[in-house]
Amino acid sequence: QKANGTKKSGSKKQKQSQRIRKEKPQQHSFTHRLLAAALKSHSGNISCMDFSSNGKYLATCADDRTVRIWSTKDFLQREHRSMRANVELDHATLVRFSPDCRAFIVWLANGDTLRVFKMTKREDGGFTFTATPEDFPKKHKAPVINIGIADTGKFIMTASSDTTVLIWNLKGQVLSTINTNQMNNTYAAISPCSRFVATCGFTPDVKVWEVCFGKKGDFQEVVRAFELKGHTAAVHSFAFSNDSRRMASVSKDGTWKLWDTDVEYKKQQDPYLLRTGRFEEASTMQCRLALSPDTHVLALANGTSIHLYNTRRGEKEECFEQVHGECITDLSFDITGRFLASCGDRAVRLFHNTPGHRAVVEEMQGLLKRASTESTRQRLQQQLTQAQEALRSLGALKK
C-alpha cells in the first residue's frame, strides 16, 4: 500500500509539472492611443523584421524556428493573418526580402550562414516557401550583426561584430571583404539606392563605401566614399532616407544628427550637418534608430521605450514606454511612412506616425504661402487636408 501511495503522489506531481510547462508565459500587454495593431503569432522572441519593397508584406523571424510573412493590408483589421516558413533544425536571427519580393534571405543562428528561401505563389493567394538546397559558405569569424540585399539585386552584404563586412554575389561567392577599422562594428546597412554600404562602431564616425559595378553589371571594386564626422563618441546606429540623400545617426555622446549626404564625394565634398538633437539615453545604453521615408521623423529606441522626434525642429513629439516585455530588437517605418513598427518580445507593435502627419501640415502651410500657381496651391491644399484629416481621426490634431 505504501509503495502504491508513493506511486500515486509521484504521478500527481508529474502531471502538475507537465501542466506548469504547458502554460505559456504571459504576453506583455501594452496599450496606447496611437497603437494601430499588435501582430501576435510567434511563440518565440522576434529578433528582426523587414518590409517588402512593394509595401505588401512584413517578414518577421523569431527563435521559434519560423519566419512569418504578414500582409500589410490587414494591419488595421481585427485579424492579422500570417504565413509561416519553417527554418529546419535552426532559427533565423535576421531576415531580408529580395528586391522582387519573390524570395527572402535569413541569417542562421547556429549555422552561422545565409539561407535563401524562394516564395512561390499558390492559387489560394498564399505562398509555398522552399529553402534552396545549399546555404552560403561560412566565412565570418564573429557574430553577424546585420545583412542586406541591394535593391538592384546585384549584391548581398553581411557584417559581423568584429571589423568585417563581406560583399557577396547572389550565388554565394564573396566579391569583396571590407575591414572597417572601427575596433568593432555595431551596425551596417546598404543604402536604398544600392550604391553605398555604411558602417558604424567604436569610433565616433559613420564610414561609407561605394560598391562599384561596370556598365555590363560586372563587379569592379569597393572604394571609400565619405564619412559622417561630428560625433564625439561611438556611434550606435544610423539610417538612410528613402532616396539615400539624407542620413541620421545616434551616438554614445547623447546626441542624434541629421545629415545631407547628397554630395559629390569624388570632388572632396563632405556631407553637411543639418541638425543635432539631444538624446541623453544614448549615453548609457545601446540605441536603435529608424528614419521615416520622407526624413521628417526620427524614431529612437532604447531598452523598451521609443521616442519620436521632429527632425525639422529637433523636438521630441511622442514617447512610448514599456512597449515590449524585452529590449527592443528592431525598429522600422513602413514604406508609406504611416506606421512605425517595433519588436522585442513575441509581438510586433505598429504605431500611427502622428509626428509625420504634423510635419506634412507644417511643410504644406509653409509651401502654400509661397505657391505661385493655382494648380500648385490645389495640390498642396489637398495634401494639407489629408494630413489634417489623418490627425483628426487619431485625435491628435493640435488646436
Short mmCIF file of C-alpha atoms in Angstrom, two decimals:
data_model
loop_
_atom_site.label_atom_id
_atom_site.label_comp_id
_atom_site.label_asym_id
_atom_site.label_seq_id
_atom_site.Cartn_x
_atom_site.Cartn_y
_atom_site.Cartn_z
CA GLN A 1 0.00 0.00 0.00
CA LYS A 2 2.79 2.37 0.94
CA ALA A 3 4.50 1.68 -2.34
CA ASN A 4 1.24 2.35 -4.18
CA GLY A 5 0.78 5.57 -2.24
CA THR A 6 4.15 6.95 -3.28
CA LYS A 7 3.47 5.97 -6.86
CA LYS A 8 0.20 7.87 -6.87
CA SER A 9 1.66 11.08 -5.43
CA GLY A 10 4.58 10.76 -7.87
CA SER A 11 2.30 10.66 -10.88
CA LYS A 12 0.32 13.58 -9.41
CA LYS A 13 3.50 15.66 -9.19
CA GLN A 14 4.43 14.70 -12.74
CA LYS A 15 1.05 15.84 -14.04
CA GLN A 16 1.35 19.16 -12.18
CA SER A 17 4.81 19.84 -13.58
CA GLN A 18 3.54 18.99 -17.09
CA ARG A 19 0.65 21.40 -16.60
CA ILE A 20 3.02 24.16 -15.49
CA ARG A 21 5.21 23.55 -18.51
CA LYS A 22 2.25 23.82 -20.88
CA GLU A 23 1.15 27.20 -19.52
CA LYS A 24 2.79 29.81 -21.73
CA PRO A 25 4.48 32.81 -20.13
CA GLN A 26 2.17 35.84 -20.07
CA GLN A 27 2.24 38.02 -23.18
CA HIS A 28 3.39 41.56 -22.35
CA SER A 29 0.38 43.85 -22.56
CA PHE A 30 0.70 47.40 -23.84
CA THR A 31 -1.94 49.96 -24.77
CA HIS A 32 -1.65 53.45 -26.24
CA ARG A 33 -4.00 55.68 -28.21
CA LEU A 34 -1.55 55.62 -31.15
CA LEU A 35 -1.11 51.83 -31.17
CA ALA A 36 -2.51 50.71 -34.53
CA ALA A 37 -2.03 46.95 -34.17
CA ALA A 38 -0.14 44.17 -32.40
CA LEU A 39 0.87 41.19 -34.54
CA LYS A 40 0.96 38.03 -32.43
CA SER A 41 1.64 34.62 -33.98
CA HIS A 42 5.20 33.86 -32.96
CA SER A 43 5.75 31.63 -29.94
CA GLY A 44 9.34 32.88 -29.53
CA ASN A 45 11.01 36.29 -29.27
CA ILE A 46 11.21 38.24 -32.54
CA SER A 47 14.71 39.44 -33.41
CA CYS A 48 14.26 41.12 -36.80
CA MET A 49 11.70 42.32 -39.35
CA ASP A 50 11.67 43.68 -42.88
CA PHE A 51 9.07 45.40 -45.09
CA SER A 52 8.99 44.26 -48.72
CA SER A 53 9.84 46.90 -51.34
CA ASN A 54 6.34 46.67 -52.89
CA GLY A 55 4.85 47.54 -49.49
CA LYS A 56 2.62 44.45 -49.39
CA TYR A 57 4.38 42.32 -46.77
CA LEU A 58 6.22 42.36 -43.48
CA ALA A 59 8.60 39.49 -42.66
CA THR A 60 9.48 38.63 -39.06
CA CYS A 61 11.84 35.99 -37.68
CA ALA A 62 11.96 34.57 -34.15
CA ASP A 63 13.71 31.94 -32.08
CA ASP A 64 10.67 29.64 -32.54
CA ARG A 65 12.29 28.36 -35.79
CA THR A 66 9.86 30.21 -38.05
CA VAL A 67 9.72 33.20 -40.35
CA ARG A 68 6.28 34.76 -40.70
CA ILE A 69 5.05 36.82 -43.63
CA TRP A 70 2.26 39.29 -42.78
CA SER A 71 0.01 41.17 -45.20
CA THR A 72 0.27 44.92 -44.58
CA LYS A 73 -3.30 45.48 -45.79
CA ASP A 74 -4.52 43.59 -42.69
CA PHE A 75 -2.76 45.93 -40.26
CA LEU A 76 -5.89 47.88 -39.34
CA GLN A 77 -8.16 44.80 -39.37
CA ARG A 78 -9.05 42.89 -36.21
CA GLU A 79 -7.48 39.68 -37.51
CA HIS A 80 -3.83 39.60 -38.64
CA ARG A 81 -3.11 36.60 -40.81
CA SER A 82 0.42 35.38 -41.35
CA MET A 83 2.05 32.69 -43.46
CA ARG A 84 4.68 30.52 -41.82
CA ALA A 85 8.01 29.38 -43.24
CA ASN A 86 9.85 26.80 -41.11
CA VAL A 87 13.60 27.09 -40.59
CA GLU A 88 14.72 23.47 -40.39
CA LEU A 89 16.99 22.47 -37.46
CA ASP A 90 17.90 26.10 -36.76
CA HIS A 91 16.38 29.53 -36.26
CA ALA A 92 16.84 32.85 -38.06
CA THR A 93 18.15 35.97 -36.32
CA LEU A 94 17.94 38.30 -39.34
CA VAL A 95 15.60 38.41 -42.35
CA ARG A 96 15.54 40.48 -45.58
CA PHE A 97 13.24 40.41 -48.63
CA SER A 98 14.71 40.20 -52.11
CA PRO A 99 14.01 43.31 -54.27
CA ASP A 100 11.48 41.41 -56.44
CA CYS A 101 9.66 40.16 -53.29
CA ARG A 102 9.83 36.56 -54.56
CA ALA A 103 12.41 35.40 -52.02
CA PHE A 104 13.93 36.28 -48.67
CA ILE A 105 17.25 35.57 -47.01
CA VAL A 106 17.86 34.71 -43.36
CA TRP A 107 20.91 34.52 -41.14
CA LEU A 108 21.00 31.19 -39.28
CA ALA A 109 21.76 31.37 -35.55
CA ASN A 110 23.54 28.01 -35.25
CA GLY A 111 24.65 27.56 -38.86
CA ASP A 112 26.37 31.00 -38.93
CA THR A 113 25.48 31.41 -42.56
CA LEU A 114 22.91 32.70 -45.06
CA ARG A 115 19.98 30.66 -46.30
CA VAL A 116 17.77 31.67 -49.22
CA PHE A 117 14.02 30.90 -49.30
CA LYS A 118 12.03 31.12 -52.54
CA MET A 119 8.41 32.27 -52.30
CA THR A 120 6.04 30.64 -54.81
CA LYS A 121 2.50 31.99 -55.06
CA ARG A 122 -0.27 29.43 -54.71
CA GLU A 123 -3.72 29.58 -56.31
CA ASP A 124 -5.37 30.42 -52.96
CA GLY A 125 -3.21 33.57 -52.70
CA GLY A 126 -0.82 32.09 -50.13
CA PHE A 127 2.83 31.14 -50.65
CA THR A 128 4.90 27.99 -50.62
CA PHE A 129 8.33 28.57 -49.09
CA THR A 130 11.29 26.46 -50.23
CA ALA A 131 14.84 26.76 -48.97
CA THR A 132 17.49 26.50 -51.69
CA PRO A 133 19.48 23.23 -51.46
CA GLU A 134 22.76 24.89 -50.45
CA ASP A 135 23.39 27.51 -47.75
CA PHE A 136 26.11 30.13 -48.30
CA PRO A 137 29.63 29.05 -47.23
CA LYS A 138 30.72 30.00 -43.69
CA LYS A 139 33.05 32.99 -43.83
CA HIS A 140 32.54 35.14 -40.71
CA LYS A 141 34.60 34.56 -37.57
CA ALA A 142 32.46 36.74 -35.25
CA PRO A 143 28.67 37.01 -34.71
CA VAL A 144 26.83 38.68 -37.61
CA ILE A 145 25.00 41.91 -36.69
CA ASN A 146 23.23 42.72 -39.96
CA ILE A 147 22.56 41.55 -43.50
CA GLY A 148 21.13 43.29 -46.56
CA ILE A 149 20.31 42.84 -50.25
CA ALA A 150 20.93 45.70 -52.68
CA ASP A 151 17.72 46.95 -54.33
CA THR A 152 19.38 46.40 -57.70
CA GLY A 153 19.72 42.71 -56.78
CA LYS A 154 23.45 42.85 -57.59
CA PHE A 155 24.91 42.03 -54.19
CA ILE A 156 24.31 40.92 -50.60
CA MET A 157 26.05 42.42 -47.56
CA THR A 158 26.82 40.67 -44.26
CA ALA A 159 28.53 42.46 -41.37
CA SER A 160 29.94 40.92 -38.20
CA SER A 161 30.74 42.37 -34.79
CA ASP A 162 34.49 42.36 -35.42
CA THR A 163 35.54 44.75 -38.23
CA THR A 164 34.48 42.61 -41.20
CA VAL A 165 31.89 43.38 -43.86
CA LEU A 166 31.51 40.93 -46.75
CA ILE A 167 30.04 41.73 -50.17
CA TRP A 168 28.63 38.60 -51.88
CA ASN A 169 27.07 37.88 -55.22
CA LEU A 170 23.70 36.12 -55.20
CA LYS A 171 25.33 32.74 -55.82
CA GLY A 172 27.20 32.84 -52.50
CA GLN A 173 30.65 33.92 -53.71
CA VAL A 174 32.49 36.68 -51.81
CA LEU A 175 33.19 39.64 -54.13
CA SER A 176 34.97 41.80 -51.57
CA THR A 177 35.98 41.98 -47.90
CA ILE A 178 35.87 45.35 -46.14
CA ASN A 179 37.87 45.96 -42.96
CA THR A 180 36.13 48.88 -41.23
CA ASN A 181 39.00 49.61 -38.79
CA GLN A 182 36.44 50.65 -36.17
CA MET A 183 37.60 48.26 -33.38
CA ASN A 184 34.19 46.64 -33.69
CA ASN A 185 31.04 47.09 -35.80
CA THR A 186 27.75 47.92 -34.11
CA TYR A 187 25.67 48.38 -37.27
CA ALA A 188 25.96 48.23 -41.07
CA ALA A 189 23.49 48.76 -43.93
CA ILE A 190 23.12 49.13 -47.69
CA SER A 191 21.72 52.45 -48.96
CA PRO A 192 18.31 52.25 -50.72
CA CYS A 193 19.98 53.43 -53.96
CA SER A 194 22.28 50.35 -53.74
CA ARG A 195 25.43 52.41 -54.35
CA PHE A 196 26.69 52.51 -50.78
CA VAL A 197 27.43 50.34 -47.78
CA ALA A 198 27.87 52.15 -44.46
CA THR A 199 29.11 51.02 -41.04
CA CYS A 200 29.48 52.40 -37.53
CA GLY A 201 31.16 51.12 -34.41
CA PHE A 202 33.58 52.06 -31.67
CA THR A 203 34.86 55.18 -33.49
CA PRO A 204 32.85 58.46 -33.49
CA ASP A 205 32.11 58.39 -37.23
CA VAL A 206 29.99 56.56 -39.81
CA LYS A 207 32.07 55.23 -42.71
CA VAL A 208 30.55 54.92 -46.17
CA TRP A 209 31.88 52.87 -49.11
CA GLU A 210 30.72 52.74 -52.73
CA VAL A 211 30.22 49.29 -54.28
CA CYS A 212 31.14 49.80 -57.95
CA PHE A 213 29.84 47.79 -60.91
CA GLY A 214 30.75 48.10 -64.60
CA LYS A 215 28.31 49.06 -67.36
CA LYS A 216 27.60 45.39 -68.06
CA GLY A 217 26.75 44.79 -64.39
CA ASP A 218 30.05 43.12 -63.52
CA PHE A 219 31.51 43.81 -60.06
CA GLN A 220 34.58 46.06 -60.08
CA GLU A 221 35.64 47.27 -56.62
CA VAL A 222 34.65 48.76 -53.26
CA VAL A 223 36.01 52.29 -52.66
CA ARG A 224 35.90 54.64 -49.69
CA ALA A 225 33.25 57.31 -50.38
CA PHE A 226 32.77 59.65 -47.40
CA GLU A 227 32.38 59.79 -43.61
CA LEU A 228 29.92 61.37 -41.23
CA LYS A 229 32.18 63.19 -38.77
CA GLY A 230 30.91 65.22 -35.84
CA HIS A 231 30.02 62.84 -33.02
CA THR A 232 32.43 62.74 -30.06
CA ALA A 233 31.84 59.10 -29.01
CA ALA A 234 30.98 55.71 -30.51
CA VAL A 235 28.04 55.63 -32.94
CA HIS A 236 25.25 53.17 -32.00
CA SER A 237 23.30 53.19 -35.24
CA PHE A 238 22.36 55.14 -38.39
CA ALA A 239 19.80 55.09 -41.20
CA PHE A 240 19.39 56.29 -44.77
CA SER A 241 16.40 58.19 -46.13
CA ASN A 242 14.38 56.55 -48.90
CA ASP A 243 16.24 58.45 -51.65
CA SER A 244 19.67 57.95 -49.94
CA ARG A 245 20.20 61.73 -49.89
CA ARG A 246 19.90 62.06 -46.12
CA MET A 247 21.29 60.06 -43.21
CA ALA A 248 20.63 60.08 -39.47
CA SER A 249 22.91 58.81 -36.70
CA VAL A 250 22.76 58.37 -32.91
CA SER A 251 25.81 58.25 -30.66
CA LYS A 252 27.00 57.48 -27.16
CA ASP A 253 27.71 61.22 -26.86
CA GLY A 254 23.97 61.65 -26.16
CA THR A 255 23.06 63.26 -29.50
CA TRP A 256 21.40 62.35 -32.78
CA LYS A 257 22.33 64.06 -36.04
CA LEU A 258 20.67 64.51 -39.44
CA TRP A 259 22.97 64.83 -42.46
CA ASP A 260 22.71 65.90 -46.09
CA THR A 261 24.68 63.19 -47.91
CA ASP A 262 23.73 64.29 -51.43
CA VAL A 263 27.33 65.33 -52.15
CA GLU A 264 29.90 64.80 -54.88
CA TYR A 265 32.41 62.99 -52.74
CA LYS A 266 34.74 62.44 -55.71
CA LYS A 267 35.22 66.23 -55.71
CA GLN A 268 36.06 66.04 -51.97
CA GLN A 269 32.67 67.39 -50.89
CA ASP A 270 31.79 66.41 -47.32
CA PRO A 271 28.26 65.69 -46.04
CA TYR A 272 26.53 68.68 -44.41
CA LEU A 273 25.24 68.52 -40.86
CA LEU A 274 21.60 69.71 -40.94
CA ARG A 275 20.53 69.25 -37.33
CA THR A 276 21.68 67.97 -33.94
CA GLY A 277 19.22 66.85 -31.25
CA ARG A 278 19.72 65.69 -27.67
CA PHE A 279 19.01 62.10 -26.64
CA GLU A 280 20.61 61.60 -23.23
CA GLU A 281 19.52 57.94 -23.02
CA ALA A 282 22.04 57.11 -25.77
CA SER A 283 24.95 57.87 -23.43
CA THR A 284 24.13 54.95 -21.12
CA MET A 285 22.85 52.18 -23.41
CA GLN A 286 22.70 50.84 -26.99
CA CYS A 287 20.06 52.52 -29.17
CA ARG A 288 18.24 51.66 -32.36
CA LEU A 289 17.22 54.23 -34.92
CA ALA A 290 14.70 54.49 -37.76
CA LEU A 291 14.25 57.40 -40.15
CA SER A 292 10.88 57.93 -41.84
CA PRO A 293 10.98 57.66 -45.68
CA ASP A 294 10.48 61.44 -46.04
CA THR A 295 13.07 62.16 -43.24
CA HIS A 296 10.55 64.24 -41.24
CA VAL A 297 10.55 61.87 -38.26
CA LEU A 298 13.33 60.13 -36.37
CA ALA A 299 12.46 57.20 -34.11
CA LEU A 300 14.92 56.17 -31.39
CA ALA A 301 14.55 53.06 -29.25
CA ASN A 302 16.44 52.29 -26.06
CA GLY A 303 15.54 49.41 -23.75
CA THR A 304 11.77 49.01 -24.08
CA SER A 305 10.94 52.66 -24.94
CA ILE A 306 10.54 54.54 -28.24
CA HIS A 307 10.99 58.30 -28.73
CA LEU A 308 9.83 60.17 -31.86
CA TYR A 309 11.48 63.44 -32.93
CA ASN A 310 10.54 66.05 -35.49
CA THR A 311 13.78 66.40 -37.49
CA ARG A 312 12.98 69.92 -38.66
CA ARG A 313 12.76 71.42 -35.20
CA GLY A 314 14.71 68.73 -33.34
CA GLU A 315 11.93 68.41 -30.77
CA LYS A 316 10.60 65.22 -29.18
CA GLU A 317 6.93 64.74 -30.10
CA GLU A 318 5.94 61.32 -28.76
CA CYS A 319 7.27 58.82 -26.25
CA PHE A 320 6.04 55.23 -25.86
CA GLU A 321 7.27 53.50 -22.70
CA GLN A 322 7.47 49.77 -21.89
CA VAL A 323 6.31 48.89 -25.40
CA HIS A 324 7.71 45.35 -25.13
CA GLY A 325 8.44 42.85 -22.38
CA GLU A 326 12.07 42.58 -23.58
CA CYS A 327 14.53 45.09 -25.05
CA ILE A 328 13.51 46.34 -28.50
CA THR A 329 15.40 44.33 -31.14
CA ASP A 330 14.24 46.11 -34.30
CA LEU A 331 12.57 49.35 -35.35
CA SER A 332 11.33 50.30 -38.81
CA PHE A 333 8.92 52.59 -40.66
CA ASP A 334 6.76 51.00 -43.37
CA ILE A 335 7.43 52.30 -46.88
CA THR A 336 4.48 54.74 -46.79
CA GLY A 337 5.72 56.29 -43.53
CA ARG A 338 2.24 55.91 -42.00
CA PHE A 339 3.33 53.29 -39.46
CA LEU A 340 6.29 52.67 -37.20
CA ALA A 341 6.87 49.01 -36.31
CA SER A 342 8.83 47.66 -33.34
CA CYS A 343 9.59 44.18 -32.00
CA GLY A 344 11.26 42.91 -28.87
CA ASP A 345 9.15 40.10 -27.43
CA ARG A 346 6.73 37.77 -29.22
CA ALA A 347 4.75 40.61 -30.82
CA VAL A 348 5.25 43.33 -33.42
CA ARG A 349 3.65 46.60 -32.39
CA LEU A 350 2.58 49.14 -35.02
CA PHE A 351 2.13 52.84 -34.21
CA HIS A 352 0.42 55.61 -36.15
CA ASN A 353 3.09 58.11 -37.20
CA THR A 354 1.39 61.29 -35.95
CA PRO A 355 4.61 63.38 -35.96
CA GLY A 356 4.86 62.53 -39.68
CA HIS A 357 1.38 63.93 -40.37
CA ARG A 358 2.15 67.04 -38.28
CA ALA A 359 5.37 67.61 -40.23
CA VAL A 360 3.39 67.44 -43.50
CA VAL A 361 0.91 70.02 -42.13
CA GLU A 362 3.81 72.38 -41.23
CA GLU A 363 5.53 71.87 -44.57
CA MET A 364 2.36 72.37 -46.65
CA GLN A 365 1.37 75.52 -44.73
CA GLY A 366 4.82 76.97 -45.45
CA LEU A 367 4.73 75.99 -49.12
CA LEU A 368 1.18 77.36 -49.59
CA LYS A 369 2.35 80.86 -48.65
CA ARG A 370 4.93 80.72 -51.44
CA ALA A 371 2.86 78.84 -54.06
CA SER A 372 2.82 80.76 -57.34
CA THR A 373 0.30 78.84 -59.47
CA GLU A 374 -3.25 77.75 -58.76
CA SER A 375 -2.59 74.10 -59.63
CA THR A 376 0.30 74.01 -57.11
CA ARG A 377 -1.93 75.61 -54.48
CA GLN A 378 -4.63 72.97 -55.06
CA ARG A 379 -2.14 70.10 -54.82
CA LEU A 380 -0.62 71.47 -51.59
CA GLN A 381 -4.05 72.15 -50.11
CA GLN A 382 -5.10 68.57 -50.85
CA GLN A 383 -2.02 67.17 -49.07
CA LEU A 384 -2.60 69.54 -46.15
CA THR A 385 -6.24 68.47 -45.82
CA GLN A 386 -5.30 64.77 -45.95
CA ALA A 387 -2.72 65.17 -43.18
CA GLN A 388 -5.15 67.17 -41.03
CA GLU A 389 -7.86 64.54 -41.56
CA ALA A 390 -5.44 61.78 -40.53
CA LEU A 391 -4.56 63.67 -37.33
CA ARG A 392 -8.23 64.40 -36.59
CA SER A 393 -9.17 60.73 -36.95
CA LEU A 394 -6.39 59.83 -34.45
CA GLY A 395 -7.47 62.56 -32.03
CA ALA A 396 -4.07 64.17 -32.44
CA LEU A 397 -4.87 67.45 -34.20
CA LYS A 398 -3.41 70.32 -32.19
CA LYS A 399 -5.90 73.10 -31.61
#
